[in-house]
Every structure is written in C-alpha cells, then in structure tokens.
Amino acid sequence: GIIAASILSGKALAPFDNAIRTWKSVLTARKSYKRLKMIEEKSPDRDEAMKLNDPVGKINVDTLFFTPMGSSIPIIKNISFEIEQGEMMGLIGPSASGKTTLVKLLVGIWKPSSGIIRLDGANIYTWNREQMGPRMGYLPQEIELFHGTVKDNIARMSIDPQPEEVIKAAKITHCHEMILSLPKGYDTEIGVRGAYLSAGQRQRIGLARTFYGDPRVIVLDEPNSHIDPVGDQALVRALDHAKINGVTVVIITHRPSILKMVDKVLVLAEGQLQHFGKRDDVLPHVLPQYYNVNKVIN
C-alpha cells in the first residue's frame, strides 16, 4: 500500500514538479520580452519616404554623429566624406575606432544622432526598405545565417528564390564549386546559424548572399577574417566584378591584397576621421602604423 501510494502521489505531483523546473525559463522569457518591448518603445521611428528611382550608388556623409541608446558618449564624431558611384573605399583604423558602427550607419540600420547620410541625394535612413534592400549588399563582421538551406540563405530567405540568381551570386564570389561539394549542394541544410558549416564556409556563403540580385552598393565588414588563401583570392575576384560593373563598395579590411584595389581610403581613430582621400595619397601617412608600403603601393 505504501509503495502504491508513493507511485500514485509521484504521478499526481509530476506536473507540479515540471512547472517548478520550468518556472526559471518562464521568468527569463518574461524579462526578455520586457526588454524587447522597451527597445521597441525607445527606438526611433523610421518614416519611410515614397519610392524613388533605383539607387546608383553615390554616398555623401555630412557632419555625422552617433551616440548609442543609453549612452552619453558619441562613438562617431563629426565625420564627412563622399564616395562616387562605382568607387571602392577602404575603411581602416585600430580596434574599437568605430568602423563597424560607421558601416551600420551607411546601410541605414541605425539612425544618426545628428548629421545625415545620403544615397543619391536622399536620406538613406528613410529610403523605402523594400526598394533599397535588393540594391544593398551587406556582410557583417559576425556572419548571421539562418536555419534553412544554402539556397535560402544566399537568396536572403526569399519566398520564391530564383535559382539562376542564386547560382550567379555563387559564381561571382567563386563559391559555386564549394557549395556543390556539400552533401546536397544548394539544398544542404546548414543548421541554426550555419552550425553545420565551418567559419570559412559561412563567410563565403554570406559573401554570395551579399552579391545576390543586383546590388548597387556593397558594404563588407572584414569579409576575409575567416577564409583561407583560396577564399581570399575568390574575394579579390568578386571585388573585381563589382568594380567592372560600377558597384560602389565600402570595405573594412586589414589585408594589403584588398587595399591594392581600393580607390579611396578613410582612416578612423576614436570615432574621428583622421585621413580621407585617394589611396596613394592617404596610405603613405598610415602605412608605417598599419601596413608595409611596398606591398600596397607597388
């Protein structure tokens, strides 16, 4: 009788035991939801303008300042520069100088605290997102891939991805053969955040996603930080393709092989513009600190 009572009471109390075990997860989820609501309420509204002509890629930055939400110290301080359509600009500087913050502002993810970034004369933050999205390619420093197939990720999780455009982007970035070597090629499931791929494979697929469609502006945040020499050469050839086709490119890099290709260089330090101009005018001033002169200039 005692054994039977123990078994029955255990079965009866099991739901309560489970509820106690999961209560911590419930509390964590509630706190996360409250934080998301707070971020949503405090985030500035994005008032999108009417659709314009598709962008061609001229970027103008005028007296740009940016202070993160909840901070009183600006990360970006009084930056102004201009990039013409089809130019490639290298963005360099020491760690924590504001390079990643600047490129997030350039693609319209964050709203400047003051100043303005214009794409073809219009405020980039208020560009219609559905229109600008296909014309903007962005590869962040931390590669964000989604649960799905290689094809889905290159096509930016499009509901109806175009196979020919997916293959075209892969061939431009020279990762077509790498993808075909995967178990199911373009239909290979990559797992959450690309868990089934190596860091180099994730970066190369992220680069292909950047070139998907017909982007007129491409922003790359250290696109060769995880790739081998083969991937590095593939990146160089992809950038060659961008230059030939008049695509405006902004690239954060510390590789001399990439700096050989750029038209202009912008040097950031502590959120401020230190140098900006043509490559051969700027690099001699900063190469003693960052690079070997002969490797880049010659």
PDB file of C-alpha atoms in Angstrom:
ATOM      1  CA  GLY A   1       0.000   0.000   0.000  1.00  0.00           C
ATOM      2  CA  ILE A   2       2.839   2.391   0.849  1.00  0.00           C
ATOM      3  CA  ILE A   3       4.612   1.658  -2.477  1.00  0.00           C
ATOM      4  CA  ALA A   4       1.403   2.116  -4.443  1.00  0.00           C
ATOM      5  CA  ALA A   5       0.627   5.377  -2.653  1.00  0.00           C
ATOM      6  CA  SER A   6       4.157   6.633  -3.377  1.00  0.00           C
ATOM      7  CA  ILE A   7       3.846   5.827  -7.096  1.00  0.00           C
ATOM      8  CA  LEU A   8       0.395   7.402  -7.372  1.00  0.00           C
ATOM      9  CA  SER A   9       1.403  10.550  -5.495  1.00  0.00           C
ATOM     10  CA  GLY A  10       4.520  10.838  -7.673  1.00  0.00           C
ATOM     11  CA  LYS A  11       2.391  10.657 -10.806  1.00  0.00           C
ATOM     12  CA  ALA A  12      -0.077  13.182  -9.414  1.00  0.00           C
ATOM     13  CA  LEU A  13       2.636  15.657  -8.406  1.00  0.00           C
ATOM     14  CA  ALA A  14       4.722  15.291 -11.590  1.00  0.00           C
ATOM     15  CA  PRO A  15       3.058  18.267 -13.371  1.00  0.00           C
ATOM     16  CA  PHE A  16       3.816  20.484 -10.397  1.00  0.00           C
ATOM     17  CA  ASP A  17       7.459  19.332 -10.382  1.00  0.00           C
ATOM     18  CA  ASN A  18       7.740  20.146 -14.070  1.00  0.00           C
ATOM     19  CA  ALA A  19       6.141  23.558 -13.532  1.00  0.00           C
ATOM     20  CA  ILE A  20       8.699  24.390 -10.829  1.00  0.00           C
ATOM     21  CA  ARG A  21      11.579  23.298 -13.085  1.00  0.00           C
ATOM     22  CA  THR A  22      10.388  25.419 -15.993  1.00  0.00           C
ATOM     23  CA  TRP A  23       9.490  28.469 -13.912  1.00  0.00           C
ATOM     24  CA  LYS A  24      13.002  29.901 -14.258  1.00  0.00           C
ATOM     25  CA  SER A  25      12.700  29.694 -18.051  1.00  0.00           C
ATOM     26  CA  VAL A  26       9.306  31.418 -17.878  1.00  0.00           C
ATOM     27  CA  LEU A  27      10.760  34.252 -15.803  1.00  0.00           C
ATOM     28  CA  THR A  28      13.706  34.618 -18.199  1.00  0.00           C
ATOM     29  CA  ALA A  29      11.328  34.725 -21.178  1.00  0.00           C
ATOM     30  CA  ARG A  30       9.198  37.415 -19.484  1.00  0.00           C
ATOM     31  CA  LYS A  31      12.268  39.543 -18.762  1.00  0.00           C
ATOM     32  CA  SER A  32      13.433  39.160 -22.366  1.00  0.00           C
ATOM     33  CA  TYR A  33      10.014  40.167 -23.656  1.00  0.00           C
ATOM     34  CA  LYS A  34      10.029  43.271 -21.436  1.00  0.00           C
ATOM     35  CA  ARG A  35      13.487  44.244 -22.723  1.00  0.00           C
ATOM     36  CA  LEU A  36      12.333  43.845 -26.330  1.00  0.00           C
ATOM     37  CA  LYS A  37       9.262  45.990 -25.641  1.00  0.00           C
ATOM     38  CA  MET A  38      11.463  48.654 -24.041  1.00  0.00           C
ATOM     39  CA  ILE A  39      13.830  48.673 -27.042  1.00  0.00           C
ATOM     40  CA  GLU A  40      10.875  48.927 -29.416  1.00  0.00           C
ATOM     41  CA  GLU A  41       9.368  51.838 -27.473  1.00  0.00           C
ATOM     42  CA  LYS A  42      12.649  53.752 -27.229  1.00  0.00           C
ATOM     43  CA  SER A  43      13.842  53.078 -30.788  1.00  0.00           C
ATOM     44  CA  PRO A  44      13.329  55.996 -33.164  1.00  0.00           C
ATOM     45  CA  ASP A  45      10.524  55.644 -35.687  1.00  0.00           C
ATOM     46  CA  ARG A  46      11.564  55.033 -39.261  1.00  0.00           C
ATOM     47  CA  ASP A  47       9.446  57.219 -41.536  1.00  0.00           C
ATOM     48  CA  GLU A  48       9.955  55.782 -44.995  1.00  0.00           C
ATOM     49  CA  ALA A  49       9.707  58.096 -47.967  1.00  0.00           C
ATOM     50  CA  MET A  50       7.969  57.310 -51.230  1.00  0.00           C
ATOM     51  CA  LYS A  51       9.727  55.021 -53.691  1.00  0.00           C
ATOM     52  CA  LEU A  52      12.423  56.701 -55.778  1.00  0.00           C
ATOM     53  CA  ASN A  53      14.419  55.591 -58.778  1.00  0.00           C
ATOM     54  CA  ASP A  54      16.636  52.617 -58.006  1.00  0.00           C
ATOM     55  CA  PRO A  55      19.893  53.802 -56.393  1.00  0.00           C
ATOM     56  CA  VAL A  56      23.052  54.061 -58.465  1.00  0.00           C
ATOM     57  CA  GLY A  57      25.449  54.254 -55.523  1.00  0.00           C
ATOM     58  CA  LYS A  58      26.664  57.797 -54.762  1.00  0.00           C
ATOM     59  CA  ILE A  59      27.131  58.230 -51.000  1.00  0.00           C
ATOM     60  CA  ASN A  60      27.519  61.539 -49.181  1.00  0.00           C
ATOM     61  CA  VAL A  61      28.137  61.753 -45.421  1.00  0.00           C
ATOM     62  CA  ASP A  62      27.706  65.181 -43.822  1.00  0.00           C
ATOM     63  CA  THR A  63      28.778  66.046 -40.223  1.00  0.00           C
ATOM     64  CA  LEU A  64      27.802  62.632 -38.884  1.00  0.00           C
ATOM     65  CA  PHE A  65      27.486  61.973 -35.145  1.00  0.00           C
ATOM     66  CA  PHE A  66      26.210  58.823 -33.468  1.00  0.00           C
ATOM     67  CA  THR A  67      25.620  58.113 -29.785  1.00  0.00           C
ATOM     68  CA  PRO A  68      24.266  54.664 -28.822  1.00  0.00           C
ATOM     69  CA  MET A  69      20.959  54.470 -26.981  1.00  0.00           C
ATOM     70  CA  GLY A  70      21.551  54.694 -23.249  1.00  0.00           C
ATOM     71  CA  SER A  71      24.975  56.314 -23.593  1.00  0.00           C
ATOM     72  CA  SER A  72      26.072  59.929 -23.489  1.00  0.00           C
ATOM     73  CA  ILE A  73      29.399  59.381 -25.256  1.00  0.00           C
ATOM     74  CA  PRO A  74      29.352  59.572 -29.081  1.00  0.00           C
ATOM     75  CA  ILE A  75      31.053  56.751 -30.979  1.00  0.00           C
ATOM     76  CA  ILE A  76      31.099  58.604 -34.303  1.00  0.00           C
ATOM     77  CA  LYS A  77      32.162  62.247 -34.147  1.00  0.00           C
ATOM     78  CA  ASN A  78      31.784  64.826 -36.904  1.00  0.00           C
ATOM     79  CA  ILE A  79      32.574  62.670 -39.951  1.00  0.00           C
ATOM     80  CA  SER A  80      32.112  63.933 -43.514  1.00  0.00           C
ATOM     81  CA  PHE A  81      33.158  62.303 -46.798  1.00  0.00           C
ATOM     82  CA  GLU A  82      31.848  61.422 -50.240  1.00  0.00           C
ATOM     83  CA  ILE A  83      32.046  58.320 -52.436  1.00  0.00           C
ATOM     84  CA  GLU A  84      31.189  58.483 -56.110  1.00  0.00           C
ATOM     85  CA  GLN A  85      29.261  55.761 -57.903  1.00  0.00           C
ATOM     86  CA  GLY A  86      31.463  52.768 -58.666  1.00  0.00           C
ATOM     87  CA  GLU A  87      34.276  53.742 -56.301  1.00  0.00           C
ATOM     88  CA  MET A  88      35.736  51.360 -53.737  1.00  0.00           C
ATOM     89  CA  MET A  89      36.644  52.779 -50.340  1.00  0.00           C
ATOM     90  CA  GLY A  90      38.821  51.010 -47.788  1.00  0.00           C
ATOM     91  CA  LEU A  91      37.938  51.731 -44.165  1.00  0.00           C
ATOM     92  CA  ILE A  92      40.826  51.162 -41.769  1.00  0.00           C
ATOM     93  CA  GLY A  93      41.802  52.021 -38.224  1.00  0.00           C
ATOM     94  CA  PRO A  94      42.628  50.429 -34.873  1.00  0.00           C
ATOM     95  CA  SER A  95      40.200  48.222 -32.969  1.00  0.00           C
ATOM     96  CA  ALA A  96      37.257  49.999 -31.310  1.00  0.00           C
ATOM     97  CA  SER A  97      37.684  53.042 -33.542  1.00  0.00           C
ATOM     98  CA  GLY A  98      34.045  52.949 -34.736  1.00  0.00           C
ATOM     99  CA  LYS A  99      34.457  51.211 -38.113  1.00  0.00           C
ATOM    100  CA  THR A 100      31.622  48.691 -37.653  1.00  0.00           C
ATOM    101  CA  THR A 101      29.351  51.393 -36.251  1.00  0.00           C
ATOM    102  CA  LEU A 102      30.028  53.580 -39.272  1.00  0.00           C
ATOM    103  CA  VAL A 103      29.155  50.869 -41.810  1.00  0.00           C
ATOM    104  CA  LYS A 104      25.918  50.081 -39.954  1.00  0.00           C
ATOM    105  CA  LEU A 105      25.010  53.731 -40.322  1.00  0.00           C
ATOM    106  CA  LEU A 106      25.981  53.625 -44.007  1.00  0.00           C
ATOM    107  CA  VAL A 107      23.492  50.838 -44.751  1.00  0.00           C
ATOM    108  CA  GLY A 108      20.720  52.528 -42.797  1.00  0.00           C
ATOM    109  CA  ILE A 109      20.484  50.074 -39.897  1.00  0.00           C
ATOM    110  CA  TRP A 110      20.917  52.784 -37.287  1.00  0.00           C
ATOM    111  CA  LYS A 111      19.756  56.395 -37.312  1.00  0.00           C
ATOM    112  CA  PRO A 112      22.446  59.064 -36.838  1.00  0.00           C
ATOM    113  CA  SER A 113      22.210  61.194 -33.718  1.00  0.00           C
ATOM    114  CA  SER A 114      22.870  64.187 -35.957  1.00  0.00           C
ATOM    115  CA  GLY A 115      24.127  64.807 -39.445  1.00  0.00           C
ATOM    116  CA  ILE A 116      22.943  62.850 -42.462  1.00  0.00           C
ATOM    117  CA  ILE A 117      23.960  60.099 -44.858  1.00  0.00           C
ATOM    118  CA  ARG A 118      22.632  60.499 -48.384  1.00  0.00           C
ATOM    119  CA  LEU A 119      22.359  57.847 -51.075  1.00  0.00           C
ATOM    120  CA  ASP A 120      21.924  59.504 -54.473  1.00  0.00           C
ATOM    121  CA  GLY A 121      20.922  62.673 -52.637  1.00  0.00           C
ATOM    122  CA  ALA A 122      18.199  61.091 -50.453  1.00  0.00           C
ATOM    123  CA  ASN A 123      18.425  60.309 -46.734  1.00  0.00           C
ATOM    124  CA  ILE A 124      19.495  56.655 -46.595  1.00  0.00           C
ATOM    125  CA  TYR A 125      17.645  56.039 -43.328  1.00  0.00           C
ATOM    126  CA  THR A 126      14.275  56.911 -44.863  1.00  0.00           C
ATOM    127  CA  TRP A 127      14.763  55.089 -48.158  1.00  0.00           C
ATOM    128  CA  ASN A 128      11.939  52.636 -48.802  1.00  0.00           C
ATOM    129  CA  ARG A 129      13.355  49.408 -47.357  1.00  0.00           C
ATOM    130  CA  GLU A 130      11.633  47.079 -49.820  1.00  0.00           C
ATOM    131  CA  GLN A 131      13.113  49.056 -52.679  1.00  0.00           C
ATOM    132  CA  MET A 132      16.598  49.530 -51.246  1.00  0.00           C
ATOM    133  CA  GLY A 133      17.010  46.013 -49.814  1.00  0.00           C
ATOM    134  CA  PRO A 134      17.695  44.255 -53.134  1.00  0.00           C
ATOM    135  CA  ARG A 135      20.068  47.071 -54.160  1.00  0.00           C
ATOM    136  CA  MET A 136      22.143  46.931 -50.973  1.00  0.00           C
ATOM    137  CA  GLY A 137      24.556  44.128 -50.077  1.00  0.00           C
ATOM    138  CA  TYR A 138      25.881  43.934 -46.511  1.00  0.00           C
ATOM    139  CA  LEU A 139      28.223  41.399 -44.942  1.00  0.00           C
ATOM    140  CA  PRO A 140      28.530  41.996 -41.170  1.00  0.00           C
ATOM    141  CA  GLN A 141      31.563  41.095 -39.111  1.00  0.00           C
ATOM    142  CA  GLU A 142      29.629  38.352 -37.339  1.00  0.00           C
ATOM    143  CA  ILE A 143      28.079  36.221 -40.076  1.00  0.00           C
ATOM    144  CA  GLU A 144      24.360  35.727 -39.461  1.00  0.00           C
ATOM    145  CA  LEU A 145      22.973  32.736 -41.353  1.00  0.00           C
ATOM    146  CA  PHE A 146      19.511  31.305 -40.810  1.00  0.00           C
ATOM    147  CA  HIS A 147      18.156  27.815 -40.337  1.00  0.00           C
ATOM    148  CA  GLY A 148      17.445  26.573 -43.837  1.00  0.00           C
ATOM    149  CA  THR A 149      19.312  25.591 -46.982  1.00  0.00           C
ATOM    150  CA  VAL A 150      22.305  27.174 -48.665  1.00  0.00           C
ATOM    151  CA  LYS A 151      19.963  28.331 -51.430  1.00  0.00           C
ATOM    152  CA  ASP A 152      17.609  30.001 -48.940  1.00  0.00           C
ATOM    153  CA  ASN A 153      20.434  31.916 -47.282  1.00  0.00           C
ATOM    154  CA  ILE A 154      22.026  33.144 -50.482  1.00  0.00           C
ATOM    155  CA  ALA A 155      18.569  34.274 -51.685  1.00  0.00           C
ATOM    156  CA  ARG A 156      18.110  36.236 -48.415  1.00  0.00           C
ATOM    157  CA  MET A 157      15.302  33.897 -47.295  1.00  0.00           C
ATOM    158  CA  SER A 158      13.185  34.933 -50.263  1.00  0.00           C
ATOM    159  CA  ILE A 159       9.801  33.199 -50.504  1.00  0.00           C
ATOM    160  CA  ASP A 160      10.428  32.423 -54.166  1.00  0.00           C
ATOM    161  CA  PRO A 161      14.205  32.343 -54.720  1.00  0.00           C
ATOM    162  CA  GLN A 162      15.388  32.446 -58.318  1.00  0.00           C
ATOM    163  CA  PRO A 163      17.821  29.524 -58.879  1.00  0.00           C
ATOM    164  CA  GLU A 164      19.661  31.323 -61.685  1.00  0.00           C
ATOM    165  CA  GLU A 165      20.260  34.365 -59.449  1.00  0.00           C
ATOM    166  CA  VAL A 166      21.463  32.139 -56.594  1.00  0.00           C
ATOM    167  CA  ILE A 167      23.940  30.359 -58.867  1.00  0.00           C
ATOM    168  CA  LYS A 168      25.033  33.666 -60.399  1.00  0.00           C
ATOM    169  CA  ALA A 169      25.846  35.115 -56.952  1.00  0.00           C
ATOM    170  CA  ALA A 170      27.753  31.958 -56.017  1.00  0.00           C
ATOM    171  CA  LYS A 171      29.767  32.095 -59.231  1.00  0.00           C
ATOM    172  CA  ILE A 172      30.557  35.796 -58.816  1.00  0.00           C
ATOM    173  CA  THR A 173      32.010  35.030 -55.383  1.00  0.00           C
ATOM    174  CA  HIS A 174      33.606  31.787 -56.625  1.00  0.00           C
ATOM    175  CA  CYS A 175      31.971  29.501 -54.072  1.00  0.00           C
ATOM    176  CA  HIS A 176      29.857  27.519 -56.584  1.00  0.00           C
ATOM    177  CA  GLU A 177      32.205  24.501 -56.517  1.00  0.00           C
ATOM    178  CA  MET A 178      32.441  24.621 -52.716  1.00  0.00           C
ATOM    179  CA  ILE A 179      28.643  24.528 -52.465  1.00  0.00           C
ATOM    180  CA  LEU A 180      28.373  21.634 -54.944  1.00  0.00           C
ATOM    181  CA  SER A 181      30.768  19.638 -52.742  1.00  0.00           C
ATOM    182  CA  LEU A 182      28.280  19.807 -49.833  1.00  0.00           C
ATOM    183  CA  PRO A 183      26.078  16.705 -49.260  1.00  0.00           C
ATOM    184  CA  LYS A 184      23.044  18.110 -51.095  1.00  0.00           C
ATOM    185  CA  GLY A 185      24.632  21.052 -52.873  1.00  0.00           C
ATOM    186  CA  TYR A 186      22.465  24.159 -52.749  1.00  0.00           C
ATOM    187  CA  ASP A 187      19.741  22.207 -50.917  1.00  0.00           C
ATOM    188  CA  THR A 188      22.025  21.332 -47.998  1.00  0.00           C
ATOM    189  CA  GLU A 189      20.543  22.235 -44.615  1.00  0.00           C
ATOM    190  CA  ILE A 190      23.061  24.379 -42.722  1.00  0.00           C
ATOM    191  CA  GLY A 191      21.516  24.263 -39.233  1.00  0.00           C
ATOM    192  CA  VAL A 192      20.830  27.108 -36.821  1.00  0.00           C
ATOM    193  CA  ARG A 193      23.246  29.996 -37.506  1.00  0.00           C
ATOM    194  CA  GLY A 194      25.037  27.761 -40.035  1.00  0.00           C
ATOM    195  CA  ALA A 195      26.162  25.329 -37.329  1.00  0.00           C
ATOM    196  CA  TYR A 196      26.884  22.556 -39.864  1.00  0.00           C
ATOM    197  CA  LEU A 197      29.389  24.722 -41.754  1.00  0.00           C
ATOM    198  CA  SER A 198      32.903  25.863 -40.946  1.00  0.00           C
ATOM    199  CA  ALA A 199      33.581  29.547 -40.239  1.00  0.00           C
ATOM    200  CA  GLY A 200      35.149  29.941 -43.681  1.00  0.00           C
ATOM    201  CA  GLN A 201      32.179  28.319 -45.428  1.00  0.00           C
ATOM    202  CA  ARG A 202      29.755  30.553 -43.545  1.00  0.00           C
ATOM    203  CA  GLN A 203      31.698  33.643 -44.567  1.00  0.00           C
ATOM    204  CA  ARG A 204      31.817  32.645 -48.239  1.00  0.00           C
ATOM    205  CA  ILE A 205      28.079  31.893 -48.317  1.00  0.00           C
ATOM    206  CA  GLY A 206      27.465  35.221 -46.584  1.00  0.00           C
ATOM    207  CA  LEU A 207      29.535  36.908 -49.289  1.00  0.00           C
ATOM    208  CA  ALA A 208      27.448  35.209 -52.007  1.00  0.00           C
ATOM    209  CA  ARG A 209      24.310  36.489 -50.268  1.00  0.00           C
ATOM    210  CA  THR A 210      25.779  39.998 -50.424  1.00  0.00           C
ATOM    211  CA  PHE A 211      26.047  39.779 -54.238  1.00  0.00           C
ATOM    212  CA  TYR A 212      22.584  38.228 -54.729  1.00  0.00           C
ATOM    213  CA  GLY A 213      20.338  40.149 -57.084  1.00  0.00           C
ATOM    214  CA  ASP A 214      21.718  43.369 -58.472  1.00  0.00           C
ATOM    215  CA  PRO A 215      23.190  45.381 -55.565  1.00  0.00           C
ATOM    216  CA  ARG A 216      24.475  48.851 -56.402  1.00  0.00           C
ATOM    217  CA  VAL A 217      26.085  49.399 -53.002  1.00  0.00           C
ATOM    218  CA  ILE A 218      28.041  46.700 -51.168  1.00  0.00           C
ATOM    219  CA  VAL A 219      29.365  47.089 -47.616  1.00  0.00           C
ATOM    220  CA  LEU A 220      31.760  44.453 -46.271  1.00  0.00           C
ATOM    221  CA  ASP A 221      32.949  44.297 -42.664  1.00  0.00           C
ATOM    222  CA  GLU A 222      36.203  42.300 -42.650  1.00  0.00           C
ATOM    223  CA  PRO A 223      34.971  39.796 -45.267  1.00  0.00           C
ATOM    224  CA  ASN A 224      38.176  37.737 -45.206  1.00  0.00           C
ATOM    225  CA  SER A 225      38.643  37.315 -41.462  1.00  0.00           C
ATOM    226  CA  HIS A 226      37.838  33.570 -41.535  1.00  0.00           C
ATOM    227  CA  ILE A 227      38.745  32.454 -45.042  1.00  0.00           C
ATOM    228  CA  ASP A 228      41.829  30.700 -46.376  1.00  0.00           C
ATOM    229  CA  PRO A 229      44.043  31.919 -49.273  1.00  0.00           C
ATOM    230  CA  VAL A 230      41.664  30.310 -51.801  1.00  0.00           C
ATOM    231  CA  GLY A 231      38.748  32.226 -50.311  1.00  0.00           C
ATOM    232  CA  ASP A 232      40.860  35.385 -50.234  1.00  0.00           C
ATOM    233  CA  GLN A 233      41.507  35.107 -53.972  1.00  0.00           C
ATOM    234  CA  ALA A 234      37.786  34.490 -54.541  1.00  0.00           C
ATOM    235  CA  LEU A 235      37.035  37.713 -52.658  1.00  0.00           C
ATOM    236  CA  VAL A 236      39.505  39.660 -54.808  1.00  0.00           C
ATOM    237  CA  ARG A 237      37.838  38.371 -57.991  1.00  0.00           C
ATOM    238  CA  ALA A 238      34.379  39.238 -56.626  1.00  0.00           C
ATOM    239  CA  LEU A 239      35.550  42.784 -55.912  1.00  0.00           C
ATOM    240  CA  ASP A 240      36.953  42.958 -59.445  1.00  0.00           C
ATOM    241  CA  HIS A 241      33.479  42.053 -60.714  1.00  0.00           C
ATOM    242  CA  ALA A 242      31.970  44.836 -58.583  1.00  0.00           C
ATOM    243  CA  LYS A 243      34.403  47.428 -59.967  1.00  0.00           C
ATOM    244  CA  ILE A 244      33.797  46.386 -63.577  1.00  0.00           C
ATOM    245  CA  ASN A 245      30.040  46.703 -63.064  1.00  0.00           C
ATOM    246  CA  GLY A 246      30.177  50.114 -61.367  1.00  0.00           C
ATOM    247  CA  VAL A 247      29.118  48.916 -57.911  1.00  0.00           C
ATOM    248  CA  THR A 248      30.010  51.207 -55.003  1.00  0.00           C
ATOM    249  CA  VAL A 249      31.940  49.251 -52.355  1.00  0.00           C
ATOM    250  CA  VAL A 250      32.895  50.097 -48.771  1.00  0.00           C
ATOM    251  CA  ILE A 251      35.166  47.505 -47.178  1.00  0.00           C
ATOM    252  CA  ILE A 252      36.732  47.220 -43.740  1.00  0.00           C
ATOM    253  CA  THR A 253      39.956  45.295 -44.135  1.00  0.00           C
ATOM    254  CA  HIS A 254      43.460  44.830 -42.788  1.00  0.00           C
ATOM    255  CA  ARG A 255      44.764  42.929 -45.824  1.00  0.00           C
ATOM    256  CA  PRO A 256      47.208  44.631 -48.223  1.00  0.00           C
ATOM    257  CA  SER A 257      45.852  42.481 -51.082  1.00  0.00           C
ATOM    258  CA  ILE A 258      42.491  44.254 -50.748  1.00  0.00           C
ATOM    259  CA  LEU A 259      43.936  47.728 -50.211  1.00  0.00           C
ATOM    260  CA  LYS A 260      45.639  47.473 -53.604  1.00  0.00           C
ATOM    261  CA  MET A 261      42.177  47.545 -55.181  1.00  0.00           C
ATOM    262  CA  VAL A 262      40.559  50.490 -53.411  1.00  0.00           C
ATOM    263  CA  ASP A 263      40.199  53.972 -54.894  1.00  0.00           C
ATOM    264  CA  LYS A 264      39.911  55.843 -51.613  1.00  0.00           C
ATOM    265  CA  VAL A 265      40.895  55.220 -48.002  1.00  0.00           C
ATOM    266  CA  LEU A 266      39.264  56.502 -44.831  1.00  0.00           C
ATOM    267  CA  VAL A 267      41.145  56.186 -41.558  1.00  0.00           C
ATOM    268  CA  LEU A 268      39.186  56.239 -38.291  1.00  0.00           C
ATOM    269  CA  ALA A 269      40.588  56.634 -34.786  1.00  0.00           C
ATOM    270  CA  GLU A 270      38.440  57.001 -31.672  1.00  0.00           C
ATOM    271  CA  GLY A 271      35.406  57.703 -33.838  1.00  0.00           C
ATOM    272  CA  GLN A 272      37.003  60.591 -35.683  1.00  0.00           C
ATOM    273  CA  LEU A 273      38.171  60.883 -39.264  1.00  0.00           C
ATOM    274  CA  GLN A 274      41.967  61.035 -39.325  1.00  0.00           C
ATOM    275  CA  HIS A 275      42.607  60.811 -43.064  1.00  0.00           C
ATOM    276  CA  PHE A 276      40.457  60.571 -46.182  1.00  0.00           C
ATOM    277  CA  GLY A 277      41.357  60.735 -49.851  1.00  0.00           C
ATOM    278  CA  LYS A 278      42.824  58.808 -52.735  1.00  0.00           C
ATOM    279  CA  ARG A 279      44.607  55.605 -51.782  1.00  0.00           C
ATOM    280  CA  ASP A 280      48.093  56.675 -52.828  1.00  0.00           C
ATOM    281  CA  ASP A 281      47.719  59.996 -51.013  1.00  0.00           C
ATOM    282  CA  VAL A 282      46.498  58.516 -47.724  1.00  0.00           C
ATOM    283  CA  LEU A 283      48.306  55.219 -47.289  1.00  0.00           C
ATOM    284  CA  PRO A 284      51.838  56.658 -47.045  1.00  0.00           C
ATOM    285  CA  HIS A 285      50.704  58.549 -43.940  1.00  0.00           C
ATOM    286  CA  VAL A 286      49.308  55.472 -42.191  1.00  0.00           C
ATOM    287  CA  LEU A 287      51.322  52.565 -43.573  1.00  0.00           C
ATOM    288  CA  PRO A 288      54.141  52.879 -41.040  1.00  0.00           C
ATOM    289  CA  GLN A 289      51.492  52.152 -38.403  1.00  0.00           C
ATOM    290  CA  TYR A 290      49.393  49.571 -40.278  1.00  0.00           C
ATOM    291  CA  TYR A 291      50.982  48.145 -43.428  1.00  0.00           C
ATOM    292  CA  ASN A 292      54.098  47.569 -45.473  1.00  0.00           C
ATOM    293  CA  VAL A 293      54.383  50.371 -48.057  1.00  0.00           C
ATOM    294  CA  ASN A 294      55.862  48.245 -50.846  1.00  0.00           C
ATOM    295  CA  LYS A 295      53.193  45.560 -50.558  1.00  0.00           C
ATOM    296  CA  VAL A 296      50.348  48.024 -51.074  1.00  0.00           C
ATOM    297  CA  ILE A 297      51.633  50.842 -53.254  1.00  0.00           C
ATOM    298  CA  ASN A 298      53.647  48.663 -55.623  1.00  0.00           C
TER     299      ASN A 298
END
